[in-house]
Short mmCIF file of C-alpha atoms in Angstrom, two decimals:
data_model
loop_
_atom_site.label_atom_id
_atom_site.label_comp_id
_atom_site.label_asym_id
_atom_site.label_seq_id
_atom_site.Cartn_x
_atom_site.Cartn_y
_atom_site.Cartn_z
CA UNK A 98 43.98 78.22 -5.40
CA UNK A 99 41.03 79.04 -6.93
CA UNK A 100 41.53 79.22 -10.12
CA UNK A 101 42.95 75.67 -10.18
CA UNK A 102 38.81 75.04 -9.88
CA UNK A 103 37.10 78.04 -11.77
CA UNK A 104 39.29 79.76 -14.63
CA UNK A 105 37.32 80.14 -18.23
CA UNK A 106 34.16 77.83 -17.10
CA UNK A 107 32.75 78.39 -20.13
CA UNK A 108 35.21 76.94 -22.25
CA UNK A 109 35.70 73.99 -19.95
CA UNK A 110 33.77 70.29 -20.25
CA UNK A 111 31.25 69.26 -17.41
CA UNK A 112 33.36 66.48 -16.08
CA UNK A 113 35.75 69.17 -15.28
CA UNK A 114 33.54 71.94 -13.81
CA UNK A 115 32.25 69.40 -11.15
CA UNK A 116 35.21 68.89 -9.64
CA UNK A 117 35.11 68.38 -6.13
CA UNK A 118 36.35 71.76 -4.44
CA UNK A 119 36.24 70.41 -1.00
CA UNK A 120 36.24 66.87 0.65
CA UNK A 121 32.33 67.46 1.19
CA UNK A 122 31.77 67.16 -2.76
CA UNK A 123 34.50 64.42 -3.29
CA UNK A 124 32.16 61.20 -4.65
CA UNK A 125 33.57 57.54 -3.97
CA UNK A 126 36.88 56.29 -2.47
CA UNK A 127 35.22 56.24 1.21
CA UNK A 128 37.81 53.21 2.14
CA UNK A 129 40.45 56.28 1.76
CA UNK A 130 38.58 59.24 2.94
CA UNK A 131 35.70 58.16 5.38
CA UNK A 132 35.80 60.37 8.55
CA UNK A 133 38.84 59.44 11.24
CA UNK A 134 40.54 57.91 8.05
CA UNK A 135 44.32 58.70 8.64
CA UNK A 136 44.66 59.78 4.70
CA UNK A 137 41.58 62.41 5.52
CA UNK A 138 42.84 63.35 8.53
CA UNK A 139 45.70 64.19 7.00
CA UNK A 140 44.34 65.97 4.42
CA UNK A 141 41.76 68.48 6.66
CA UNK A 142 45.03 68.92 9.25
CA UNK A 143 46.66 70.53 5.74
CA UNK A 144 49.57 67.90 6.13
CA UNK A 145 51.77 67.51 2.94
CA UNK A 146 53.17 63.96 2.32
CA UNK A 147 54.63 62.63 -1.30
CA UNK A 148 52.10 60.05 -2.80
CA UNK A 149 50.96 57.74 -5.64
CA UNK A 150 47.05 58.10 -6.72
CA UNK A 151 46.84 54.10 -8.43
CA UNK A 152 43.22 53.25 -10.03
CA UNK A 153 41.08 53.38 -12.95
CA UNK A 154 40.16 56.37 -14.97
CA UNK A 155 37.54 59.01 -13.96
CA UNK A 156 38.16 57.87 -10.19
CA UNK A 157 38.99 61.15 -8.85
CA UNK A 158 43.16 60.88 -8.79
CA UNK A 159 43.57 64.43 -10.40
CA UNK A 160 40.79 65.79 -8.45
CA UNK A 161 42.52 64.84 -4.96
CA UNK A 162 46.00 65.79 -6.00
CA UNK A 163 44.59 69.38 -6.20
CA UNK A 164 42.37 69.23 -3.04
CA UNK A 165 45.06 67.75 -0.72
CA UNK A 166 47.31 71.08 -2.39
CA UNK A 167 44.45 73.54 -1.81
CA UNK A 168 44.06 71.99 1.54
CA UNK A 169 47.66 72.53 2.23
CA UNK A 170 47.79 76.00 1.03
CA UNK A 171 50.57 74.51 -1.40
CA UNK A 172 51.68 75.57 -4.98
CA UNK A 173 50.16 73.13 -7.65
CA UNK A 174 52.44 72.71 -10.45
CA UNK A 175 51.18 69.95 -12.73
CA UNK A 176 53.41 67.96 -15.37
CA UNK A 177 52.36 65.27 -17.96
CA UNK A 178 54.51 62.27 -18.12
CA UNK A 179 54.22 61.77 -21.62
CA UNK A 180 55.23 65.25 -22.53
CA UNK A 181 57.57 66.22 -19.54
CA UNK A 182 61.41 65.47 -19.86
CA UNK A 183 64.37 65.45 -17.85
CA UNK A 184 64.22 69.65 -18.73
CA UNK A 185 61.14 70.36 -17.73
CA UNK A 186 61.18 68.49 -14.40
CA UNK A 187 64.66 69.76 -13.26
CA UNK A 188 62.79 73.48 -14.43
CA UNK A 189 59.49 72.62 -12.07
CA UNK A 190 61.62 71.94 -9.34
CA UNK A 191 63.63 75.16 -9.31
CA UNK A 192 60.51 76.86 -9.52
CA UNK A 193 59.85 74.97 -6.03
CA UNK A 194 63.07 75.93 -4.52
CA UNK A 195 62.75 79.53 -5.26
CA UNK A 196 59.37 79.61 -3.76
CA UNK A 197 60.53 77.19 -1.04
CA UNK A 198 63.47 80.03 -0.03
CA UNK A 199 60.90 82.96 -1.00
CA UNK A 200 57.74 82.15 -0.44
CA UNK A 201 58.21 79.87 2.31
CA UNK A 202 55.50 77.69 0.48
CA UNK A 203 55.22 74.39 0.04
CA UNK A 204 55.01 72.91 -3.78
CA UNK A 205 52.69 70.06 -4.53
CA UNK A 206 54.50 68.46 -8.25
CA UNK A 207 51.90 66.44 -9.69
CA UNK A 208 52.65 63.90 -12.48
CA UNK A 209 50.00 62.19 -14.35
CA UNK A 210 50.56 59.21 -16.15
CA UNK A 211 53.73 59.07 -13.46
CA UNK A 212 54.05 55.21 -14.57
CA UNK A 213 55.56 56.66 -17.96
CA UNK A 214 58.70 57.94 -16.61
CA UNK A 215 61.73 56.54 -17.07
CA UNK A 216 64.45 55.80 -14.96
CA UNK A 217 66.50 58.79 -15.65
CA UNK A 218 63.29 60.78 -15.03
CA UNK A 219 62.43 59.18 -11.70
CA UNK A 220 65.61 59.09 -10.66
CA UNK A 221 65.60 63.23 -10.74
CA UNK A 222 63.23 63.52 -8.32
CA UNK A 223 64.68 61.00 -5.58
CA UNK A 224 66.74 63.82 -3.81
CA UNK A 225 64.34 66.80 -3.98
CA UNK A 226 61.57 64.46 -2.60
CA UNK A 227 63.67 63.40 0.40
CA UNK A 228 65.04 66.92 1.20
CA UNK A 229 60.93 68.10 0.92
CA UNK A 230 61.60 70.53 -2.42
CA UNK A 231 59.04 69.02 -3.77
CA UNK A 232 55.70 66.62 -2.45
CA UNK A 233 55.70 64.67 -5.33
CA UNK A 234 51.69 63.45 -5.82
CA UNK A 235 51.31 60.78 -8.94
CA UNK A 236 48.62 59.20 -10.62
CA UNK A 237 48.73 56.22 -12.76
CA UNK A 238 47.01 53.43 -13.87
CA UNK A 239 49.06 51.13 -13.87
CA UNK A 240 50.48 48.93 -10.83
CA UNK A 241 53.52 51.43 -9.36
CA UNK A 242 55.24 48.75 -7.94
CA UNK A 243 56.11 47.51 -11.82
CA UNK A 244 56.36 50.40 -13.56
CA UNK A 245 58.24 53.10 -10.18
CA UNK A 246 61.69 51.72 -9.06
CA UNK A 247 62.53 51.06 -5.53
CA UNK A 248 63.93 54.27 -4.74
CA UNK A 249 61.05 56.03 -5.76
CA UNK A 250 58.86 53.65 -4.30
CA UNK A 251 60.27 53.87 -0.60
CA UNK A 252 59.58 57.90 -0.58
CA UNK A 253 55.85 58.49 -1.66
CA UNK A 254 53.35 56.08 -0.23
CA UNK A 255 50.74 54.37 -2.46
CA UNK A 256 46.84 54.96 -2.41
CA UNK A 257 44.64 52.57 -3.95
CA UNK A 258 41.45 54.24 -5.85
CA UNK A 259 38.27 52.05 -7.21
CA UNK A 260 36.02 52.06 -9.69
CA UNK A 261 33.24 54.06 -8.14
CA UNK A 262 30.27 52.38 -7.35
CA UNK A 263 26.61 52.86 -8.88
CA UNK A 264 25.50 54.93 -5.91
CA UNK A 265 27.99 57.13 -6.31
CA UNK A 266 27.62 58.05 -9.95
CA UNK A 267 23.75 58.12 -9.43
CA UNK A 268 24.84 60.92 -6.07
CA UNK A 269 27.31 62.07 -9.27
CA UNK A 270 24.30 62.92 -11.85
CA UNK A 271 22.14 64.22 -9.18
CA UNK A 272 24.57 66.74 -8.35
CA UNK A 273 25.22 67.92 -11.26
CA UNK A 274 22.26 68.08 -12.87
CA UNK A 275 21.11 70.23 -9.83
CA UNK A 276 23.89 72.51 -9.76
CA UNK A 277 23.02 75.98 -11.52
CA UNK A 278 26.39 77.40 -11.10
CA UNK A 279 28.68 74.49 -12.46
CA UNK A 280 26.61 72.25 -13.65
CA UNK A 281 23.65 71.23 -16.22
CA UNK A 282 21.44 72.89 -13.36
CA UNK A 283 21.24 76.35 -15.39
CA UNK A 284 19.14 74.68 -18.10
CA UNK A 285 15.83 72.85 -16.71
CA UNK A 286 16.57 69.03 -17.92
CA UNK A 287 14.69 65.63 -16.72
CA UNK A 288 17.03 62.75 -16.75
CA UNK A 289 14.46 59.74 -17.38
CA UNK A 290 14.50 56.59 -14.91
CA UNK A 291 15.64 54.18 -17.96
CA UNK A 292 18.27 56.94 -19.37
CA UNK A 293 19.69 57.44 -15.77
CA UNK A 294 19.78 53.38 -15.33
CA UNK A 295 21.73 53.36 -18.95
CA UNK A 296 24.18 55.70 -18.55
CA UNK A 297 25.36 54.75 -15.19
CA UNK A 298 25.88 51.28 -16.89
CA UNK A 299 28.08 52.40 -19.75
CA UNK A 300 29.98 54.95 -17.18
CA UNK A 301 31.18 51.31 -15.91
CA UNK A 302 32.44 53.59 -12.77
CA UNK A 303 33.91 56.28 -14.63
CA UNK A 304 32.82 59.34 -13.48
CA UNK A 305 34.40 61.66 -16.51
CA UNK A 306 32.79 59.46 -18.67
CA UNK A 307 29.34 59.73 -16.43
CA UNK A 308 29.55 64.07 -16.97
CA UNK A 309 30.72 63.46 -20.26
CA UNK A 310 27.32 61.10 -21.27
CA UNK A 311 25.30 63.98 -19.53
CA UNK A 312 26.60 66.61 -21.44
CA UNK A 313 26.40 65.62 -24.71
CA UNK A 314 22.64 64.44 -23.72
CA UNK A 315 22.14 67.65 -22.98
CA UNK A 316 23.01 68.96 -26.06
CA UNK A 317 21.36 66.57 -28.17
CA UNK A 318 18.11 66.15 -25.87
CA UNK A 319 14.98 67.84 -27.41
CA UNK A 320 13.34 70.36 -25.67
CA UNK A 321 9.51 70.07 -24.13
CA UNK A 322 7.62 72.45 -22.46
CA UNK A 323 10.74 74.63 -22.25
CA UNK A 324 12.69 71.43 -20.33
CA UNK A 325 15.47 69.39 -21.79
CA UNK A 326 14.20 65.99 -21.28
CA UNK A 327 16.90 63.40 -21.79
CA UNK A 328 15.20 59.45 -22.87
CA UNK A 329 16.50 56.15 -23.31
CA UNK A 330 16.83 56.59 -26.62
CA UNK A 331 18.45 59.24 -26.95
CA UNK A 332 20.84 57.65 -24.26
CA UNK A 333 21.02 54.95 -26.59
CA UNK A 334 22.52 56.87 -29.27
CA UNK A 335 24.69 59.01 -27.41
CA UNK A 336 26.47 56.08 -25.45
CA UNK A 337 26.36 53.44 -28.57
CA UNK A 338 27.62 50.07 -27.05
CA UNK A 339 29.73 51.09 -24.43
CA UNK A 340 32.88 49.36 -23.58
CA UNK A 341 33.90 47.09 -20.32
CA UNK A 342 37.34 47.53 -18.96
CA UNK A 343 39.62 45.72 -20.06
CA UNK A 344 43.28 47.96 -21.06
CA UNK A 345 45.30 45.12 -23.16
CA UNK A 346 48.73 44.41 -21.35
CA UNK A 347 47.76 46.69 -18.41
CA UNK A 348 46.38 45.83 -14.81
CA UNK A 349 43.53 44.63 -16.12
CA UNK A 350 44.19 42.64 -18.81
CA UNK A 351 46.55 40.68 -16.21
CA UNK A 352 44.19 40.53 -13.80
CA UNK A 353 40.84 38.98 -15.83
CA UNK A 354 43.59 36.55 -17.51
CA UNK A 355 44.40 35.40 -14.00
CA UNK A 356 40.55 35.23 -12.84
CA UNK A 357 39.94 32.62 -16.18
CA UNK A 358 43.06 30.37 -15.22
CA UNK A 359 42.09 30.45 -11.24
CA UNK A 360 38.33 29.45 -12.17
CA UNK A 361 39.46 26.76 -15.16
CA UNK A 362 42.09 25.67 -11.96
CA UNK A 363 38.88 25.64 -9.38
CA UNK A 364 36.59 23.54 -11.76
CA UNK A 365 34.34 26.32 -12.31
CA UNK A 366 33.11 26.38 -15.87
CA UNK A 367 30.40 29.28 -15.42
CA UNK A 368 33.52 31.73 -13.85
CA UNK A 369 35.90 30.90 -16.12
CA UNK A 370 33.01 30.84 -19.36
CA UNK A 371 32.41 34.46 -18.08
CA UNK A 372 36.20 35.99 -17.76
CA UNK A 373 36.88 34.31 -21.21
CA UNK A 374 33.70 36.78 -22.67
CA UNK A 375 34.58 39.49 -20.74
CA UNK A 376 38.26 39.06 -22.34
CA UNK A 377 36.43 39.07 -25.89
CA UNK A 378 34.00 41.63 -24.88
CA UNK A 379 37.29 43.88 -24.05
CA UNK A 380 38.83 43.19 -27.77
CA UNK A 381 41.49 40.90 -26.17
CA UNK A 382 43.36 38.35 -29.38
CA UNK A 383 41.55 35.29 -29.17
CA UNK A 384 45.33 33.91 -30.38
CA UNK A 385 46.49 34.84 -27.08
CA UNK A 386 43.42 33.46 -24.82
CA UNK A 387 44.29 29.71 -27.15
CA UNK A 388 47.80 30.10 -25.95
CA UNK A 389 46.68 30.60 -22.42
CA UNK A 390 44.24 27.96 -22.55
CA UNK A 391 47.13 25.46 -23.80
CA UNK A 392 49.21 26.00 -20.55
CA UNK A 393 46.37 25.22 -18.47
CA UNK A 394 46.02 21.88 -20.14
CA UNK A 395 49.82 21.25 -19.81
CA UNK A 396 49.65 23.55 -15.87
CA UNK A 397 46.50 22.25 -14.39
CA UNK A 398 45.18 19.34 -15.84
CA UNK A 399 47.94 17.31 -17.09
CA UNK A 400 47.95 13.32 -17.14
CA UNK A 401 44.85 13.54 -15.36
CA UNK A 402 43.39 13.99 -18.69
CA UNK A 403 46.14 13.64 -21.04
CA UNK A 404 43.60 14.35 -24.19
CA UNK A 405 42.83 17.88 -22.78
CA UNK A 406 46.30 19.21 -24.59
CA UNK A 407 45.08 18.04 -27.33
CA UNK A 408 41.79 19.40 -27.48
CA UNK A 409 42.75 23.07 -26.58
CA UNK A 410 45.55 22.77 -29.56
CA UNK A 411 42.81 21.28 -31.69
CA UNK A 412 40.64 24.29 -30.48
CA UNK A 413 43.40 26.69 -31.20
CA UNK A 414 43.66 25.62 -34.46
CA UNK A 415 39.73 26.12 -35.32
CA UNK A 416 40.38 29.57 -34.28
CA UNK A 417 43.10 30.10 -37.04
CA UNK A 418 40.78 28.57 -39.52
CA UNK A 419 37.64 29.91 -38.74
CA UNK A 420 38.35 33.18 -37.29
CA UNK A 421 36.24 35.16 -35.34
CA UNK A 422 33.17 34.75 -34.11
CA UNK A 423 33.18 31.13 -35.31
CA UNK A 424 35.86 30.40 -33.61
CA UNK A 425 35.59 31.85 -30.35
CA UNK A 426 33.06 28.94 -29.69
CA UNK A 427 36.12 26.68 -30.17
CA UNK A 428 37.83 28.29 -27.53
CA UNK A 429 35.03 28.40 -25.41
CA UNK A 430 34.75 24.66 -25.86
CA UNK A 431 38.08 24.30 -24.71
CA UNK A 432 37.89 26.22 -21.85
CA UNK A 433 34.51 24.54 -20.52
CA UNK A 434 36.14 21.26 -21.08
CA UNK A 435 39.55 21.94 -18.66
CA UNK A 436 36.76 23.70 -15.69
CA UNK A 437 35.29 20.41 -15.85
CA UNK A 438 38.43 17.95 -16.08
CA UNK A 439 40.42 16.16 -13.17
CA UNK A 440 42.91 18.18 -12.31
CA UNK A 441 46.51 17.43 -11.80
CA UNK A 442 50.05 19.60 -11.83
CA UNK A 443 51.51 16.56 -10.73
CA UNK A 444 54.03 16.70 -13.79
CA UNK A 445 54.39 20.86 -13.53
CA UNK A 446 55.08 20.31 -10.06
CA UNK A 447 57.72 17.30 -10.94
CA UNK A 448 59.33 19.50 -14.04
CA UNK A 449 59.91 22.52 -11.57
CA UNK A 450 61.32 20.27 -9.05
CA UNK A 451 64.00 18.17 -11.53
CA UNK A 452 64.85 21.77 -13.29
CA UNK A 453 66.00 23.07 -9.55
CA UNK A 454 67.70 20.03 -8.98
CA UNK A 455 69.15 20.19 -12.23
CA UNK A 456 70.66 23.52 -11.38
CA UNK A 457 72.06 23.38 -8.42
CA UNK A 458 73.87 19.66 -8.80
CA UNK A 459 75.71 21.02 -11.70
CA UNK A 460 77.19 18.94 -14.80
CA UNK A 461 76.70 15.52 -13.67
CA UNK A 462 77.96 12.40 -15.86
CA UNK A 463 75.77 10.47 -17.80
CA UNK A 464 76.29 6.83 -16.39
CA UNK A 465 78.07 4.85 -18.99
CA UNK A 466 75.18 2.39 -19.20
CA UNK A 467 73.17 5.10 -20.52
CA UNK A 468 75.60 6.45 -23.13
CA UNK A 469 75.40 6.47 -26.89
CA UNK A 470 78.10 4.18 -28.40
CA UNK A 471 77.86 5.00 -32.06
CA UNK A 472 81.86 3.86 -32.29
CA UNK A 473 83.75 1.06 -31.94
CA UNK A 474 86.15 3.45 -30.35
CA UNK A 475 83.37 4.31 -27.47
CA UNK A 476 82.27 0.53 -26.95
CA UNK A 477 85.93 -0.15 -26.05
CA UNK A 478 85.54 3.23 -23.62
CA UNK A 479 82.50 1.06 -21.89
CA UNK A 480 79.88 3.35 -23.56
CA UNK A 481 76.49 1.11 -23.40
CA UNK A 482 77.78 -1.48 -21.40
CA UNK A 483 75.25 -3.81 -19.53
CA UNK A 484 72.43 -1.55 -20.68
CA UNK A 485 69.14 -3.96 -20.55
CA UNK A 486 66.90 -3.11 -22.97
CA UNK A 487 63.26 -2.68 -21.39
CA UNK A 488 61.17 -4.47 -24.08
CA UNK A 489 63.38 -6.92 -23.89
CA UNK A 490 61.46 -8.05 -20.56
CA UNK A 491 58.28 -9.50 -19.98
CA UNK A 492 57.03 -6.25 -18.06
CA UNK A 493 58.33 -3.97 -20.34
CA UNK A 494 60.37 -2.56 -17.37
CA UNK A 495 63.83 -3.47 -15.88
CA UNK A 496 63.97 -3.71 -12.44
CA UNK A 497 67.58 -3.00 -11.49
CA UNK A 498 68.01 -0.64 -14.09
CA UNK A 499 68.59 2.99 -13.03
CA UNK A 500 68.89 6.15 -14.76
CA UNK A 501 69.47 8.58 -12.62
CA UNK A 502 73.38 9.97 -12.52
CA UNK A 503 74.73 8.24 -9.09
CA UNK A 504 74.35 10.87 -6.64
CA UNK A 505 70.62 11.33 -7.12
CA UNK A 506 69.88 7.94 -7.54
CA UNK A 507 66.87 6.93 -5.22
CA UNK A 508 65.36 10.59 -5.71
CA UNK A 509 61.65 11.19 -6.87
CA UNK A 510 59.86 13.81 -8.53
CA UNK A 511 56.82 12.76 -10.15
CA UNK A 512 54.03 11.69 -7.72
CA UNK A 513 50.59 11.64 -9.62
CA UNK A 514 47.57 12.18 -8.09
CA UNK A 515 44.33 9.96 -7.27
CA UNK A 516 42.25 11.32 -10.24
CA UNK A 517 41.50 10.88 -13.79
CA UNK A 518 43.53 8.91 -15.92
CA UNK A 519 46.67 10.01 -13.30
CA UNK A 520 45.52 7.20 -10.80
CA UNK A 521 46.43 4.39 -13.38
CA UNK A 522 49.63 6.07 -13.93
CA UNK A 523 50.17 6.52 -9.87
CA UNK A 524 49.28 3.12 -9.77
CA UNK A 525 51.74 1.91 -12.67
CA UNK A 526 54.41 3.87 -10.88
CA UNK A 527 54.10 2.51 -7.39
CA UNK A 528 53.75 -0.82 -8.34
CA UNK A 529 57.41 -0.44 -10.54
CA UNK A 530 58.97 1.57 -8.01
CA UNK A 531 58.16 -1.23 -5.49
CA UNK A 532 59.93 -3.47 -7.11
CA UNK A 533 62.87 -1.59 -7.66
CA UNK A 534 62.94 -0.64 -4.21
CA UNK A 535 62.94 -4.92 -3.35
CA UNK A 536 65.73 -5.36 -6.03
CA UNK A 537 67.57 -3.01 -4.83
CA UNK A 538 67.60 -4.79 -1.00
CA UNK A 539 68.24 -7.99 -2.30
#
């Protein structure tokens, strides 16, 4: 299997001539592959099993696909999700069967970008999997349990890989800068304190991206004293701005949109200030942030500060005529203003509640109090009859009236809370409900 590792090294980038050849040189992912690990264990004892790599980029999914297969003295065939078909898979898995009944050797199939198959695809593997054609090893992305079916799902077990950590790029760079036979080692560099601290930044736990940074340093790094000597500033130029993670209408776009609603809904205005920038930061639409920030008014805050809605559409609307950056700050303003705000989902927990209810008690009649009697033809039916008009009362508020079809009369589903402008309301509605409730014995 060694040419999975070492075939035309000239031709080939850094990032992939450092690839870990053994579990020694693998960097990161110690909560998978520390020693006594079962998934290591597993891997040293040479013991095949059909598996989902699921992280960010440049964490090393690849790279362990092909050492668990080396380990396993199995044959690596490798297939692209966005370029593989039905054709091509049902062809790779021949290939397996013939050296299955040949051979008698194992074949590893690995798919990258596995969360782009289809259903038709996926579903082609579900048989060959179970029978052990094929040890199916994917990496993705994305989160497996949306984008895999069920089937798939219940026959290769999922692995969770994370950004790698700053120690482990900085163990990254020394290696390879060291290395003579794979890495920048064959040409005497200095990496400078301030250009090391840089680039391990802008890697933002990306390890290709780390080896890729290095190598173009390398080759744009002037030479002194017969040493490439690679500076801040030339780090500067070679890694520009850099770019947090963010991947619009992936994992992490879903799960920095959640962190900004959970701190807004915990009354912390720093947190949520900080996911809103890091949204921006990312390139996310500011359009869709104002849309978010809307529901949390309506969600999270509610009559406890009725004006909040208003504000974040009022916010929303700055946006549209201001554009950006101006009108980021609008949004900003917004979302500072709900992290502070009494909260309530008093009336999201009440709407939820009278739409099950709605649902399950089916088409109810409309009690013929209640009804619209735009005819003389519906008076005589007993459309409107004995309906009491509220402002015809001193209160404003009919005690014996009720509105509720007949069955559910008596039923509740709006309880506001003791905060903000809610506790007037709370109050307001015990007070009436009281009296209803004393009517009602009388």
């Amino acid at each position: 299997m060694s040419e999975l590792f070492d075939s035309r090294k000239e031709f080939r980038p850094l990032a992939d001539r450092m690839r870990p050849r053994s579990l020694e040189e693998f960097v990161g992912q110690q909560h998978l592959l520390a020693e006594g690990l079962p998934l290591r264990q597993a891997i040293e004892a040479g013991k095949l099993h059909s598996m989902v790599f699921w992280g960010p980029p440049g964490t090393g999914k690849t790279t362990l696909a092909k050492l668990i297969s080396r380990y396993a003295e199995a044959r690596f065939v490798s297939l692209s999700a966005v370029l593989a078909g039905v054709k091509e898979i049902r062809e790779a898995i021949t290939e397996a069967r013939l050296a299955q009944d040949r051979d008698q050797q194992a074949t590893a199939l690995f798919i990258d970008e596995v969360h782009r198959l289809n259903k038709a695809q996926q579903d082609v593997f579900l048989p060959h999997v179970e029978d052990g054609t094929i040890y199916l090893l994917g990496a993705t992305t994305e989160n497996p349990s949306f984008e895999l079916n069920n089937a798939l799902l219940s026959r290769v077990r999922v692995y969770v890989l994370k950004m790698l950590e700053k120690e482990d790029l900085a163990q990254l760079l020394e290696w390879a800068l060291a290395d003579e036979e794979r890495g920048a080692g064959a040409r005497p560099a200095t990496l400078e304190d301030d250009a090391r601290d840089l680039m391990i930044q802008v890697a933002d736990g990306d390890a290709r991206v780390l080896l890729n940074l290095l190598e173009i340093g390398l080759d744009l790094a002037p030479e002194q004293e017969g040493k490439k000597v690679i500076d801040a500033a030339i780090m500067q130029q070679v890694a520009g701005q850099g770019t947090r993670r963010f991947d619009k209408g992936g994992e992490y776009f879903y799960d920095q949109i959640s962190a900004l609603h959970k701190s807004v809904r915990g009354s912390d205005p720093d947190a949520a200030l900080y996911w809103l920038c890091r949204m921006l930061d990312g390139g996310c639409d500011p359009r869709y942030i104002a849309r978010r920030v809307v529901r949390m008014a309506s969600e999270d805050i509610g009559n406890a500060a009725p004006q909040a809605l208003n504000l974040c559409l009022s916010a929303w609307q700055a946006y549209e005529r201001l554009g950006s950056p101006e009108g980021e700050l609008a949004i900003a303003s917004a979302v500072a203003y709900l992290a502070c705000s009494p909260k309530s989902n008093a009336v999201y927990t009440a709407y939820k509640a009278a739409m099950e209810q709605a649902k399950k008690s089916g088409t109810l009649e409309v009690p013929m109090h209640l009804r619209n009697a735009p005819t003389q033809l519906m008076k005589d039916l007993g459309y409107g009859k004995d309906y009491q008009y509220a402002h015809d009362h001193e209160s404003g508020y009919v005690a014996d009236e009720v509105y509720l079809p007949e069955s559910l009369q008596g039923m509740s589903f709006y309880f506001p809370v003791d905060r903000g402008h809610e506790k007037a309301i709370g109050e307001w509605l015990q007070k009436i409900r009281e009296s209803a409730r004393r009517r009602s014995a009388n």
